[in-house]
Each structure stands twice: as structure tokens, then as C-alpha cells.
Amino acid sequence: MVDSAPLFNLSLGDANTTMESKPAVRKGVMCIVLIMIALSIVCAQEAKLIPPHKLIREFEHAIEIIEAHPSPYRKISESALQAMIDSTAELLDRPMDIVAFYKLVSPIYATLRDGHTSVRIAHHWLTSYYKRKGIFPFSIFFNHENVLYLIQNFGPDSTITPGAQVLALNGVTVDSFLTYVSRYISYESEAFRNGIITEQFDLYLLLAFGEIDEISITYQTDQTHMHTLQFMSYGGWKKARDDEEVRIDHLIEKGEPYEYTLLTKGIGLLKIHSFAISNRQSFDLFLDKVFRKVNTDDVHSLIIDVRGNTGGATYGVADLVHRLTTKSFKVTALSEMKVSKSFRDYFQDMAPGVNFYRVWPIHAQHSFSIGELFRKDVGEYIVEGDSHKESPKNIYQRFTGDLYLLTDERSFSAATSLAAIFRCYQLGFIVGTPTGGTRVFHANNMYKELFSGELLCSMATTRIYTPCFTDDEDTIVPDITVNPTIFNLLSGRDAALDYTVHLIKKVEKSKED
């Protein structure tokens, strides 16, 4: 029941107001000012709400491009997916904000269980939110058993010791938290899902608990404790971030996500943080320089590290592998691209003056035929097999020693293809944890912006089969599995790399004996 009595009673025009009553007048004026400020905030918040007619229009845009996916009914039946779409559409009858809309649409995409197919909140929107509400002050780690640990503390509150195991967040168990946020994540493997949550933990706290600037942590060290942890400022978090993480992010941002180090005598380390390479020629020059140095340094064992590499251009994989073998190989064994109206519209919108129906079909490596996309009937598939074959190249700088590949749950897409090549063509040992990507996956994305770029829909159009593919659920399991422990992470030790160097030294010693 709403009380109809006024909150306060004030007449600023009362001629009988005395000097003694002026403090009360000033207090009343201050109340009015505060109420006006509060109302302005409420109005500003209400202005961010999106009216139903716009929600429905953008929802239709998000749903219509699902037809471009080459196999949307692997994990959910067509009737069940349509029922989910219909029931969601019925909820768009009232104004809502971006986050509420995202929470309705992203589960639809997530049912396709495809890491390339997703709805994402724009980086600029999230940055604005983090500047307003703050950042969770710890880096986190999920182990392979879904146990959550707090690793590095960037904030001023030192109550919780790094290494603590988190039991609950705001009273919600970690298992329940994982179950809840999983509905918003597109993923093939659970390990890859955990990697996504690790990297975007603040987003999933927002989805689970709404806009918060503190959180109650139930955690375990020697015994069980509970502590309310305040979020830290976004600016403070950026300044406190790990220097190595910042350096790697910079390499990726400038389109040169690769580097080489001579670890010790005879052992080299080539780190490919991403295959999102901005310039193929620059990457080739880098590879020429690296393999010249590898040979002049008498490197007998080369470690290639694609942990954390979520993919990019397959030509980067091909250019690297050509320096590792003199034999023919395939980066992609087979691809099946679906012909759809949405994918055609995608190109037509980018180049409205081009008549794509007159473009001649061309079957080239590391690309697809736009001409064939427009010439084939909607619903058909463009199947490529032989065009993916890589014939030997006459490359002067080539490595002929022992090869080792490091993988983890964030090795995805093109990085998974590299791991598949290692396994299929027996190029060397794979060490680490299973890849986040599977042997058969979907890629070659098209995109759709919603709400003037505040949400981005990404839809895969092509089914990719890696070399020696088996079941589409299979990840690439290392020859030697090395799971990092909480003690490794707290001490800054790289368990997989340390193990590989130790293995190489044992191998070399056995050769001498």
C-alpha cells in the first residue's frame, strides 16, 4: 500500500517566515535539490530502456542470421529451437536495457554449442560499466575439476590470501554459479567455457548478480571464511595489471602476436599468441628471421606455444607448418559452407554496388568463393576438399630438429588446427592440456550489429574438418598432459614449459648415451 501523505510540507512563499526558520528553509531546499537529482538519475536510467518495438526489430535481426549456420541442429532439434525463439519473443513486450536483452538472446545462440557463434556486449559498453562500478580485484583460475581459486590480488584489500579456494559468491555455490552463467556462453568444451569465464569474470558477475560494486566471498584456506570484497577502480586495475599480460595484449592489438626466445642452449621457444595476423608478408618475414636464428643458434629442439591462442587466419598456420616439414599437408581436411540469404545479404550490404552474381567462382586456398555463394541455391553447401591441400614449398629457412607443441583450454580454432596437424602428420610431441577447440568446428563468421553496435552477433557459416578428424566432440589431447597446479600459478612457474624443457634435456642426454 502506498502512503499518500507528503514526505515533507514546505512553503517557500510564506511571508511569515522568520530568521529563526531560515535553516529549516535551507534544509527544505536541499531536500528538493536532492530529490531533483534523484529524479534526474531515475529518468536517465529510464532513458536507457529500449522500447518494445526496437527490441522486437533487433531480435528479428539476431534470429534471421541463424539460417546461415551450417549445422544448427546438432545439439537441439529444429522444433525445440523454434519453440525457444517463440517463447523469448513473447517476453519483448516491455522496455528493457541492453543487459536484459542480452540475457534473453544469448542463450538461443548458446544452444548451437559453437564457440564461433555468439552474442557479445560491445567492449566500449563494458568499459563504461567497469568505470562506473569497478572491477573484481583478483585474477581467478578454474582448474580442470571446476574448482575456483583466487590468484593475484590487484586491489588494496589484503584480507583474502591469494590461493584461496572460492566456495560461494554472494551465497551462491561455485557449481551453481557455473551452471547459471553457462546458459549465456557458446562453447564446445567445458574447459573452453571456463577459459571464457576466467577472462571475462566481471561480465559474468554482472549477469549473475546485476550491477554490484562489492561481493561476498565464502572461501577456504586453513578453514572456511567469509568476506565482503569491494571492487577496485577500473583505472587502478589497469595500472596494477601484470606487465606480461599487458605486453601480450599489446602484441595482439598491433597485429603482430608472435615472438621468439632462445630459452637455453639448443632450445628455442616460438610463441604464437594469436593467428589474427594483420599482415601476412610481415609474418613471413618474421618466420624467415626466426628460423634463420634457430639455425644459427644450433637449436635442436623447438617449442611452439599456442596456449591462449584462440585462432585467426589459417594461412598463418600454413606458413608456419611449411617451415616444419617438406611434405604435403592440409590445414583443413574438408570444409562445408552453407549458402544462405543472410550470408549473401552480408556481402551485399558491405558492397551494395557490386553484382556478386557475375563474380566468377574461384576455388583458392584459405578463402571461399563469393561467386559460388551467389550462384548456388539457398540451402546448398559449397564443399571444398582438394583446394585445401598444401604442396611442399621451396623454403630456405626450415627447421629439421625436434618439435614440441604446448596447448591448453584456450587453444581454439586455427590453434586447434595446428594441434591437429601435429597429431595427424606426427610432427612432434604435444604437451599441456587438451585444446578448447574440437577436431570438427565451425568458423568463417558473418556479423550483425544490434542497437548501433552495443551488441554484436557472430554467426559461423562453415563447418571445418581438421586433418585426421574423428568425432566432432573430440578435442586434441596432448601426448603428455601437464595440468598447472595452484602452487605453480602462485609462484609464477610455467608447469608445461618447465616439464617440456626437462623432457628435452632427458631426450638429448639419452641421445648422448
Coordinates of C-alpha atoms in Angstrom, one line a residue:
M1 CA 0.0 0.0 0.0
V2 CA 1.4 3.4 -0.9
D3 CA 1.2 6.1 1.7
S4 CA -0.4 9.2 0.1
A5 CA 0.9 11.6 2.8
P6 CA 3.5 14.1 1.6
L7 CA 7.1 13.4 2.5
F8 CA 7.5 17.0 3.7
N9 CA 5.5 20.2 3.7
L10 CA 7.2 23.5 2.7
S11 CA 6.0 26.9 1.5
L12 CA 8.9 28.9 0.2
G13 CA 6.5 31.9 -0.3
D14 CA 5.3 32.2 3.3
A15 CA 5.6 35.9 4.3
N16 CA 5.7 35.0 8.0
T17 CA 9.0 33.0 7.7
T18 CA 11.3 34.3 10.4
M19 CA 15.1 34.5 10.6
E20 CA 15.0 31.6 13.0
S21 CA 13.2 29.4 10.5
K22 CA 15.7 30.0 7.6
P23 CA 17.8 26.9 8.5
A24 CA 14.7 24.8 8.1
V25 CA 14.0 26.6 4.8
R26 CA 17.6 25.8 3.6
K27 CA 17.1 22.2 4.7
G28 CA 13.9 22.0 2.8
V29 CA 15.5 23.5 -0.3
M30 CA 18.4 21.0 0.0
C31 CA 15.8 18.2 0.1
I32 CA 14.2 19.5 -3.1
V33 CA 17.6 19.6 -4.8
L34 CA 18.4 16.1 -3.7
I35 CA 15.0 14.8 -4.9
M36 CA 15.5 16.5 -8.2
I37 CA 19.0 14.9 -8.5
A38 CA 17.5 11.5 -7.7
L39 CA 14.7 12.0 -10.2
S40 CA 17.2 13.0 -12.9
I41 CA 19.1 9.8 -12.2
V42 CA 15.9 7.7 -12.4
C43 CA 15.0 9.5 -15.7
A44 CA 18.5 8.9 -17.1
Q45 CA 18.2 5.2 -16.2
E46 CA 14.7 5.0 -17.7
A47 CA 16.1 6.7 -20.9
K48 CA 18.5 3.7 -21.3
L49 CA 15.5 1.4 -21.5
I50 CA 14.7 0.2 -25.0
P51 CA 11.1 0.3 -26.2
P52 CA 9.5 -3.0 -27.2
H53 CA 9.2 -2.1 -31.0
K54 CA 13.0 -1.7 -31.1
L55 CA 13.6 -4.8 -29.1
I56 CA 11.4 -6.8 -31.5
R57 CA 13.2 -5.4 -34.6
E58 CA 16.7 -6.2 -33.2
F59 CA 15.6 -9.6 -32.0
E60 CA 14.4 -10.4 -35.5
H61 CA 17.8 -9.3 -36.9
A62 CA 19.6 -11.6 -34.5
I63 CA 17.4 -14.6 -35.2
E64 CA 17.3 -14.3 -39.0
I65 CA 21.0 -15.0 -39.4
I66 CA 20.8 -18.3 -37.7
E67 CA 19.9 -19.7 -41.1
A68 CA 23.5 -19.2 -42.2
H69 CA 24.8 -21.7 -39.7
P70 CA 25.8 -24.9 -41.5
S71 CA 24.6 -27.3 -38.7
P72 CA 22.4 -25.5 -36.2
Y73 CA 20.5 -28.6 -35.1
R74 CA 23.4 -30.8 -33.8
K75 CA 22.6 -30.2 -30.2
I76 CA 19.0 -29.0 -30.3
S77 CA 16.1 -30.1 -32.6
E78 CA 14.6 -27.6 -35.0
S79 CA 11.3 -27.6 -33.2
A80 CA 12.9 -27.1 -29.8
L81 CA 15.0 -24.2 -31.1
Q82 CA 11.9 -22.6 -32.7
A83 CA 9.9 -23.0 -29.5
M84 CA 12.8 -21.3 -27.6
I85 CA 12.7 -18.4 -30.1
D86 CA 8.9 -18.0 -29.9
S87 CA 8.8 -18.1 -26.1
T88 CA 11.6 -15.5 -26.0
A89 CA 9.8 -13.2 -28.4
E90 CA 6.8 -13.1 -26.1
L91 CA 9.0 -11.6 -23.4
L92 CA 9.8 -8.5 -25.5
D93 CA 6.6 -6.7 -24.6
R94 CA 8.1 -4.3 -22.1
P95 CA 11.1 -1.9 -22.1
M96 CA 14.4 -3.3 -21.1
D97 CA 18.1 -2.4 -21.1
I98 CA 20.9 -3.9 -23.1
V99 CA 21.9 -6.5 -20.4
A100 CA 18.3 -7.8 -20.0
F101 CA 18.0 -8.2 -23.8
Y102 CA 21.4 -9.9 -24.0
K103 CA 20.3 -12.4 -21.3
L104 CA 17.3 -13.3 -23.5
V105 CA 19.1 -13.6 -26.8
S106 CA 22.5 -15.1 -25.9
P107 CA 21.0 -18.5 -24.6
I108 CA 19.5 -19.0 -28.1
Y109 CA 22.9 -18.7 -29.7
A110 CA 24.5 -20.8 -27.0
T111 CA 22.2 -23.8 -27.7
L112 CA 24.1 -24.2 -31.0
R113 CA 27.2 -25.1 -28.9
D114 CA 29.6 -23.4 -31.2
G115 CA 32.4 -21.2 -29.9
H116 CA 32.4 -19.1 -33.0
T117 CA 28.7 -18.3 -32.8
S118 CA 27.8 -15.9 -30.0
V119 CA 26.2 -12.6 -29.0
R120 CA 28.7 -10.2 -27.4
I121 CA 28.2 -7.0 -25.4
A122 CA 30.4 -4.3 -27.0
H123 CA 33.8 -3.6 -25.4
H124 CA 33.0 0.1 -25.1
W125 CA 29.8 -0.6 -23.2
L126 CA 31.5 -2.9 -20.8
T127 CA 34.4 -0.5 -20.3
S128 CA 31.9 2.3 -19.4
Y129 CA 30.2 -0.1 -17.0
Y130 CA 33.5 -1.1 -15.3
K131 CA 34.5 2.6 -15.0
R132 CA 31.2 3.2 -13.2
K133 CA 31.0 0.1 -10.9
G134 CA 34.6 -1.1 -10.7
I135 CA 36.5 -4.3 -11.3
F136 CA 36.7 -7.6 -9.3
P137 CA 40.2 -7.1 -7.8
F138 CA 41.6 -10.7 -8.2
S139 CA 42.6 -12.7 -11.2
I140 CA 41.0 -16.1 -11.0
F141 CA 41.7 -19.7 -12.1
F142 CA 39.3 -22.6 -12.7
N143 CA 41.1 -26.0 -12.6
H144 CA 40.0 -29.0 -14.7
E145 CA 37.6 -30.0 -11.9
N146 CA 35.8 -26.7 -11.9
V147 CA 37.3 -25.6 -8.7
L148 CA 37.7 -21.8 -8.5
Y149 CA 40.8 -20.1 -7.0
L150 CA 41.8 -16.5 -6.4
I151 CA 45.3 -15.9 -7.7
Q152 CA 46.7 -12.4 -7.9
N153 CA 45.3 -9.5 -5.9
F154 CA 45.4 -6.2 -7.7
G155 CA 43.4 -4.3 -5.1
P156 CA 44.1 -2.7 -1.7
D157 CA 42.2 -5.2 0.5
S158 CA 44.6 -7.9 1.6
T159 CA 42.1 -9.8 3.8
I160 CA 41.9 -12.8 1.4
T161 CA 45.2 -14.6 0.8
P162 CA 46.0 -15.5 -2.9
G163 CA 45.4 -19.2 -3.4
A164 CA 42.2 -19.3 -1.5
Q165 CA 39.6 -21.6 -2.9
V166 CA 36.2 -19.9 -3.5
L167 CA 33.2 -21.9 -2.2
A168 CA 30.4 -19.4 -2.9
L169 CA 29.8 -15.9 -4.4
N170 CA 27.1 -13.9 -2.7
G171 CA 25.9 -17.1 -1.1
V172 CA 25.7 -19.0 -4.4
T173 CA 28.0 -22.1 -4.7
V174 CA 30.6 -22.1 -7.5
D175 CA 28.9 -25.0 -9.1
S176 CA 25.5 -23.2 -9.2
F177 CA 27.2 -20.1 -10.5
L178 CA 28.8 -22.0 -13.3
T179 CA 25.5 -23.7 -14.2
Y180 CA 23.7 -20.3 -14.3
V181 CA 26.2 -18.4 -16.4
S182 CA 26.8 -21.3 -18.8
R183 CA 23.5 -20.6 -20.5
Y184 CA 24.9 -17.4 -21.9
I185 CA 28.2 -18.9 -23.3
S186 CA 28.7 -20.6 -26.7
Y187 CA 31.3 -23.3 -26.3
E188 CA 32.1 -26.8 -27.4
S189 CA 34.2 -28.0 -24.4
E190 CA 33.7 -27.2 -20.8
A191 CA 37.4 -26.3 -20.4
F192 CA 37.0 -23.6 -23.1
R193 CA 33.9 -22.3 -21.3
N194 CA 36.0 -22.0 -18.1
G195 CA 38.6 -20.1 -20.0
I196 CA 36.0 -17.6 -21.3
I197 CA 34.7 -17.0 -17.7
T198 CA 38.2 -16.6 -16.4
E199 CA 38.9 -13.8 -19.0
Q200 CA 35.5 -12.1 -18.6
F201 CA 34.7 -12.8 -14.9
D202 CA 33.3 -9.3 -14.3
L203 CA 30.8 -9.7 -17.1
Y204 CA 29.5 -13.0 -15.6
L205 CA 29.3 -11.4 -12.2
L206 CA 27.1 -8.8 -13.8
L207 CA 24.9 -11.4 -15.4
A208 CA 24.6 -13.4 -12.3
F209 CA 24.1 -10.7 -9.6
G210 CA 23.2 -7.5 -11.5
E211 CA 25.1 -4.2 -11.1
I212 CA 27.2 -4.6 -8.0
D213 CA 30.4 -2.9 -6.6
E214 CA 31.1 -5.4 -3.9
I215 CA 30.6 -9.1 -3.4
S216 CA 30.5 -11.6 -0.5
I217 CA 33.2 -14.3 -0.9
T218 CA 32.9 -17.6 1.0
Y219 CA 36.4 -19.1 0.8
Q220 CA 38.6 -21.7 2.2
T221 CA 42.3 -21.6 3.3
D222 CA 43.0 -23.3 6.6
Q223 CA 39.3 -23.0 7.4
T224 CA 36.2 -21.5 5.9
H225 CA 35.9 -17.7 5.9
M226 CA 33.5 -15.1 4.6
H227 CA 34.5 -11.6 3.5
T228 CA 32.8 -8.8 1.6
L229 CA 35.2 -7.7 -1.2
Q230 CA 35.0 -4.2 -2.6
F231 CA 35.6 -3.8 -6.3
M232 CA 38.6 -1.7 -7.3
S233 CA 38.6 1.3 -9.8
Y234 CA 39.0 0.5 -13.4
G235 CA 41.9 2.9 -13.7
G236 CA 43.6 1.3 -10.7
W237 CA 43.1 -2.2 -12.2
K238 CA 44.7 -1.1 -15.5
K239 CA 47.7 0.2 -13.7
A240 CA 48.1 -2.8 -11.5
R241 CA 47.7 -5.5 -14.2
D242 CA 50.5 -7.9 -14.8
D243 CA 53.2 -6.4 -17.1
E244 CA 53.5 -9.6 -19.1
E245 CA 49.7 -9.8 -19.7
V246 CA 49.7 -6.1 -20.8
R247 CA 52.7 -6.8 -23.2
I248 CA 51.0 -9.7 -24.8
D249 CA 47.8 -7.7 -25.3
H250 CA 49.8 -5.0 -27.0
L251 CA 51.3 -7.5 -29.4
I252 CA 47.8 -8.8 -30.3
E253 CA 46.4 -5.3 -30.7
K254 CA 49.0 -4.2 -33.2
G255 CA 48.6 -7.4 -35.2
E256 CA 52.0 -8.9 -34.5
P257 CA 51.1 -11.6 -31.9
Y258 CA 54.2 -13.6 -32.1
E259 CA 57.7 -13.7 -30.6
Y260 CA 60.8 -15.9 -30.4
T261 CA 63.2 -16.5 -27.5
L262 CA 66.3 -18.7 -27.1
L263 CA 65.5 -20.3 -23.7
T264 CA 68.8 -22.1 -23.2
K265 CA 71.5 -23.7 -25.3
G266 CA 69.8 -25.7 -28.0
I267 CA 66.2 -25.0 -27.0
G268 CA 64.1 -22.3 -28.7
L269 CA 60.6 -21.0 -27.9
L270 CA 58.3 -19.7 -30.6
K271 CA 55.1 -18.2 -29.0
I272 CA 52.1 -17.5 -31.3
H273 CA 49.6 -15.7 -29.1
S274 CA 47.1 -15.4 -31.9
F275 CA 46.7 -16.2 -35.6
A276 CA 44.9 -12.9 -36.0
I277 CA 47.8 -11.6 -38.1
S278 CA 47.4 -8.2 -39.6
N279 CA 49.9 -8.7 -42.4
R280 CA 50.8 -12.0 -44.0
Q281 CA 54.0 -10.6 -45.5
S282 CA 55.2 -9.3 -42.1
F283 CA 54.5 -12.7 -40.6
D284 CA 56.5 -14.4 -43.3
L285 CA 59.4 -12.1 -42.7
F286 CA 59.2 -12.8 -39.0
L287 CA 59.3 -16.5 -39.7
D288 CA 62.3 -16.2 -42.0
K289 CA 64.1 -14.2 -39.3
V290 CA 63.2 -16.7 -36.6
F291 CA 64.2 -19.8 -38.5
R292 CA 67.5 -18.2 -39.6
K293 CA 68.2 -17.5 -36.0
V294 CA 67.1 -21.0 -35.0
N295 CA 69.6 -22.5 -37.4
T296 CA 72.5 -20.1 -36.5
D297 CA 71.9 -20.8 -32.8
D298 CA 72.1 -24.5 -33.4
V299 CA 68.6 -25.1 -31.9
H300 CA 68.0 -28.8 -31.8
S301 CA 64.6 -28.6 -30.0
L302 CA 61.9 -26.0 -30.9
I303 CA 58.9 -25.4 -28.6
I304 CA 55.9 -23.8 -30.3
D305 CA 53.4 -22.4 -27.7
V306 CA 49.8 -21.8 -28.7
R307 CA 48.3 -21.7 -25.2
G308 CA 45.8 -18.9 -25.0
N309 CA 45.7 -18.7 -28.8
T310 CA 42.0 -18.5 -29.8
G311 CA 42.6 -18.6 -33.6
G312 CA 42.7 -16.4 -36.6
A313 CA 43.9 -16.8 -40.2
T314 CA 44.6 -20.4 -41.4
Y315 CA 47.3 -19.1 -43.8
G316 CA 49.3 -18.2 -40.7
V317 CA 49.2 -21.9 -39.7
A318 CA 50.1 -23.0 -43.2
D319 CA 53.1 -20.6 -43.4
L320 CA 54.4 -21.9 -40.1
V321 CA 54.0 -25.6 -40.9
H322 CA 55.8 -25.1 -44.3
R323 CA 58.9 -24.3 -42.2
L324 CA 58.5 -27.5 -40.2
T325 CA 58.0 -30.1 -42.9
T326 CA 58.9 -30.8 -46.5
K327 CA 55.8 -32.9 -47.1
S328 CA 52.3 -32.0 -48.3
F329 CA 49.7 -31.4 -45.7
K330 CA 46.3 -29.9 -45.1
V331 CA 45.4 -27.2 -42.6
T332 CA 41.7 -28.1 -43.3
A333 CA 40.8 -31.5 -44.5
L334 CA 37.3 -30.5 -45.6
S335 CA 35.0 -27.5 -45.4
E336 CA 31.3 -27.2 -45.9
M337 CA 29.9 -23.7 -46.3
K338 CA 26.2 -23.2 -46.3
V339 CA 24.6 -21.0 -48.9
S340 CA 22.1 -18.7 -47.2
K341 CA 20.2 -15.4 -47.9
S342 CA 21.7 -13.9 -44.8
F343 CA 25.3 -14.5 -45.9
R344 CA 24.5 -13.1 -49.3
D345 CA 22.9 -10.0 -47.7
Y346 CA 26.0 -9.6 -45.5
F347 CA 28.2 -9.1 -48.6
Q348 CA 25.6 -7.1 -50.5
D349 CA 25.3 -4.7 -47.5
M350 CA 29.1 -4.2 -47.5
A351 CA 29.3 -3.5 -51.2
P352 CA 25.8 -2.5 -52.5
G353 CA 27.1 -1.6 -55.9
V354 CA 28.6 -4.9 -56.7
N355 CA 26.7 -7.6 -58.7
F356 CA 28.0 -10.7 -56.9
Y357 CA 26.1 -12.9 -59.2
R358 CA 28.5 -12.0 -62.0
V359 CA 31.6 -12.9 -59.9
W360 CA 33.3 -16.0 -61.3
P361 CA 33.6 -18.9 -58.8
I362 CA 37.2 -19.3 -57.7
H363 CA 38.5 -22.2 -55.5
A364 CA 41.5 -20.8 -53.7
Q365 CA 43.4 -21.8 -50.6
H366 CA 42.4 -20.1 -47.3
S367 CA 39.4 -18.4 -48.9
F368 CA 36.0 -19.2 -50.2
S369 CA 34.3 -18.4 -53.5
I370 CA 31.9 -15.5 -53.2
G371 CA 30.8 -16.2 -56.8
E372 CA 29.7 -19.7 -55.9
L373 CA 27.9 -18.4 -52.8
F374 CA 25.6 -16.3 -55.1
R375 CA 25.3 -18.9 -57.9
K376 CA 24.3 -21.9 -55.8
D377 CA 20.8 -22.3 -54.5
V378 CA 20.0 -21.2 -50.9
G379 CA 20.3 -24.3 -48.6
E380 CA 23.0 -25.9 -50.7
Y381 CA 26.6 -26.4 -49.4
I382 CA 29.9 -25.4 -51.0
V383 CA 32.2 -28.3 -50.3
E384 CA 35.9 -27.8 -50.5
G385 CA 38.5 -30.7 -50.2
D386 CA 41.3 -30.8 -52.6
S387 CA 41.7 -27.0 -52.7
H388 CA 42.9 -27.1 -49.1
K389 CA 46.0 -29.2 -49.9
E390 CA 49.3 -27.5 -49.3
S391 CA 52.1 -28.7 -51.6
P392 CA 55.7 -28.5 -50.5
K393 CA 57.4 -25.2 -50.9
N394 CA 61.0 -24.4 -51.6
I395 CA 61.8 -22.6 -48.4
Y396 CA 65.4 -22.0 -47.5
Q397 CA 65.0 -21.4 -43.7
R398 CA 63.4 -24.6 -42.4
F399 CA 63.7 -26.4 -39.1
T400 CA 64.6 -30.1 -39.0
G401 CA 65.1 -30.8 -35.3
D402 CA 62.7 -32.0 -32.6
L403 CA 59.4 -30.2 -32.2
Y404 CA 57.1 -29.7 -29.2
L405 CA 53.7 -28.0 -29.2
L406 CA 52.2 -26.5 -26.0
T407 CA 48.4 -26.4 -25.9
D408 CA 45.7 -25.5 -23.3
E409 CA 41.9 -25.0 -22.9
R410 CA 42.2 -21.6 -24.7
S411 CA 43.9 -23.1 -27.8
F412 CA 41.0 -22.7 -30.2
S413 CA 40.0 -22.6 -33.9
A414 CA 43.2 -22.1 -36.0
A415 CA 45.3 -23.1 -33.0
T416 CA 43.4 -26.4 -32.8
S417 CA 44.0 -26.9 -36.5
L418 CA 47.8 -26.6 -35.8
A419 CA 47.5 -29.2 -33.0
A420 CA 45.6 -31.5 -35.4
I421 CA 48.3 -31.1 -37.9
F422 CA 50.9 -32.0 -35.3
R423 CA 49.0 -35.1 -34.4
C424 CA 48.0 -36.2 -37.9
Y425 CA 51.4 -35.7 -39.6
Q426 CA 53.4 -36.7 -36.5
L427 CA 55.4 -33.5 -36.4
G428 CA 56.3 -33.7 -32.7
F429 CA 55.1 -34.1 -29.1
I430 CA 52.1 -32.2 -27.8
V431 CA 52.4 -31.1 -24.1
G432 CA 49.9 -29.4 -21.8
T433 CA 46.2 -29.7 -21.5
P434 CA 43.5 -30.6 -24.2
T435 CA 42.6 -27.9 -26.7
G436 CA 39.5 -25.9 -26.1
G437 CA 38.6 -26.4 -29.8
T438 CA 37.4 -29.6 -31.3
R439 CA 38.6 -31.6 -34.3
V440 CA 35.4 -30.5 -36.2
F441 CA 34.3 -26.9 -35.7
H442 CA 32.5 -24.0 -37.3
A443 CA 34.1 -20.8 -38.5
N444 CA 34.1 -18.2 -41.3
N445 CA 31.9 -15.9 -39.4
M446 CA 29.4 -13.2 -40.5
Y447 CA 28.4 -10.4 -38.2
K448 CA 25.4 -8.4 -37.3
E449 CA 25.4 -5.3 -35.1
L450 CA 22.4 -4.6 -32.9
F451 CA 21.5 -1.3 -31.2
S452 CA 24.0 0.8 -33.1
G453 CA 26.9 -1.5 -32.2
E454 CA 26.2 -2.1 -28.5
L455 CA 25.7 -5.8 -29.2
L456 CA 27.4 -7.9 -31.8
C457 CA 26.1 -11.1 -33.2
S458 CA 28.6 -13.5 -34.7
M459 CA 27.4 -16.4 -36.8
A460 CA 29.5 -19.2 -38.2
T461 CA 28.8 -20.2 -41.8
T462 CA 31.2 -23.0 -42.5
R463 CA 31.8 -26.4 -41.0
I464 CA 35.6 -27.2 -40.7
Y465 CA 37.1 -30.6 -40.5
T466 CA 40.7 -30.7 -39.3
P467 CA 43.3 -33.3 -40.6
C468 CA 42.6 -36.8 -39.4
F469 CA 39.3 -35.7 -37.9
T470 CA 37.3 -38.2 -35.9
D471 CA 34.2 -37.5 -33.8
D472 CA 33.2 -33.8 -33.8
E473 CA 33.2 -33.8 -30.0
D474 CA 36.9 -34.7 -29.8
T475 CA 39.5 -32.2 -28.7
I476 CA 43.2 -32.7 -29.3
V477 CA 44.5 -34.5 -26.2
P478 CA 48.3 -33.9 -25.6
D479 CA 50.7 -36.8 -25.7
I480 CA 51.8 -35.7 -22.3
T481 CA 49.2 -34.0 -20.1
V482 CA 50.5 -31.3 -17.6
N483 CA 47.9 -29.6 -15.5
P484 CA 49.1 -26.4 -13.8
T485 CA 48.6 -26.5 -10.1
I486 CA 47.5 -23.7 -7.8
F487 CA 51.1 -23.7 -6.5
N488 CA 52.5 -23.3 -10.0
L489 CA 50.3 -20.3 -10.6
L490 CA 51.0 -18.6 -7.3
S491 CA 54.8 -19.0 -7.7
G492 CA 54.7 -17.9 -11.4
R493 CA 56.1 -21.2 -12.6
D494 CA 55.1 -22.4 -16.0
A495 CA 54.5 -26.1 -15.4
A496 CA 54.0 -27.2 -19.0
L497 CA 57.1 -25.3 -20.3
D498 CA 59.3 -26.4 -17.4
Y499 CA 58.2 -30.0 -18.0
T500 CA 59.0 -29.7 -21.7
V501 CA 62.4 -28.3 -21.1
H502 CA 63.1 -31.1 -18.6
L503 CA 61.9 -33.7 -21.2
I504 CA 64.1 -32.2 -23.9
K505 CA 67.2 -32.4 -21.7
K506 CA 66.4 -36.1 -20.9
V507 CA 65.9 -36.8 -24.6
E508 CA 69.2 -35.2 -25.5
K509 CA 71.1 -37.0 -22.7
S510 CA 69.7 -40.3 -23.9
K511 CA 71.0 -39.5 -27.4
E512 CA 74.4 -38.9 -26.0
D513 CA 74.3 -42.2 -24.1

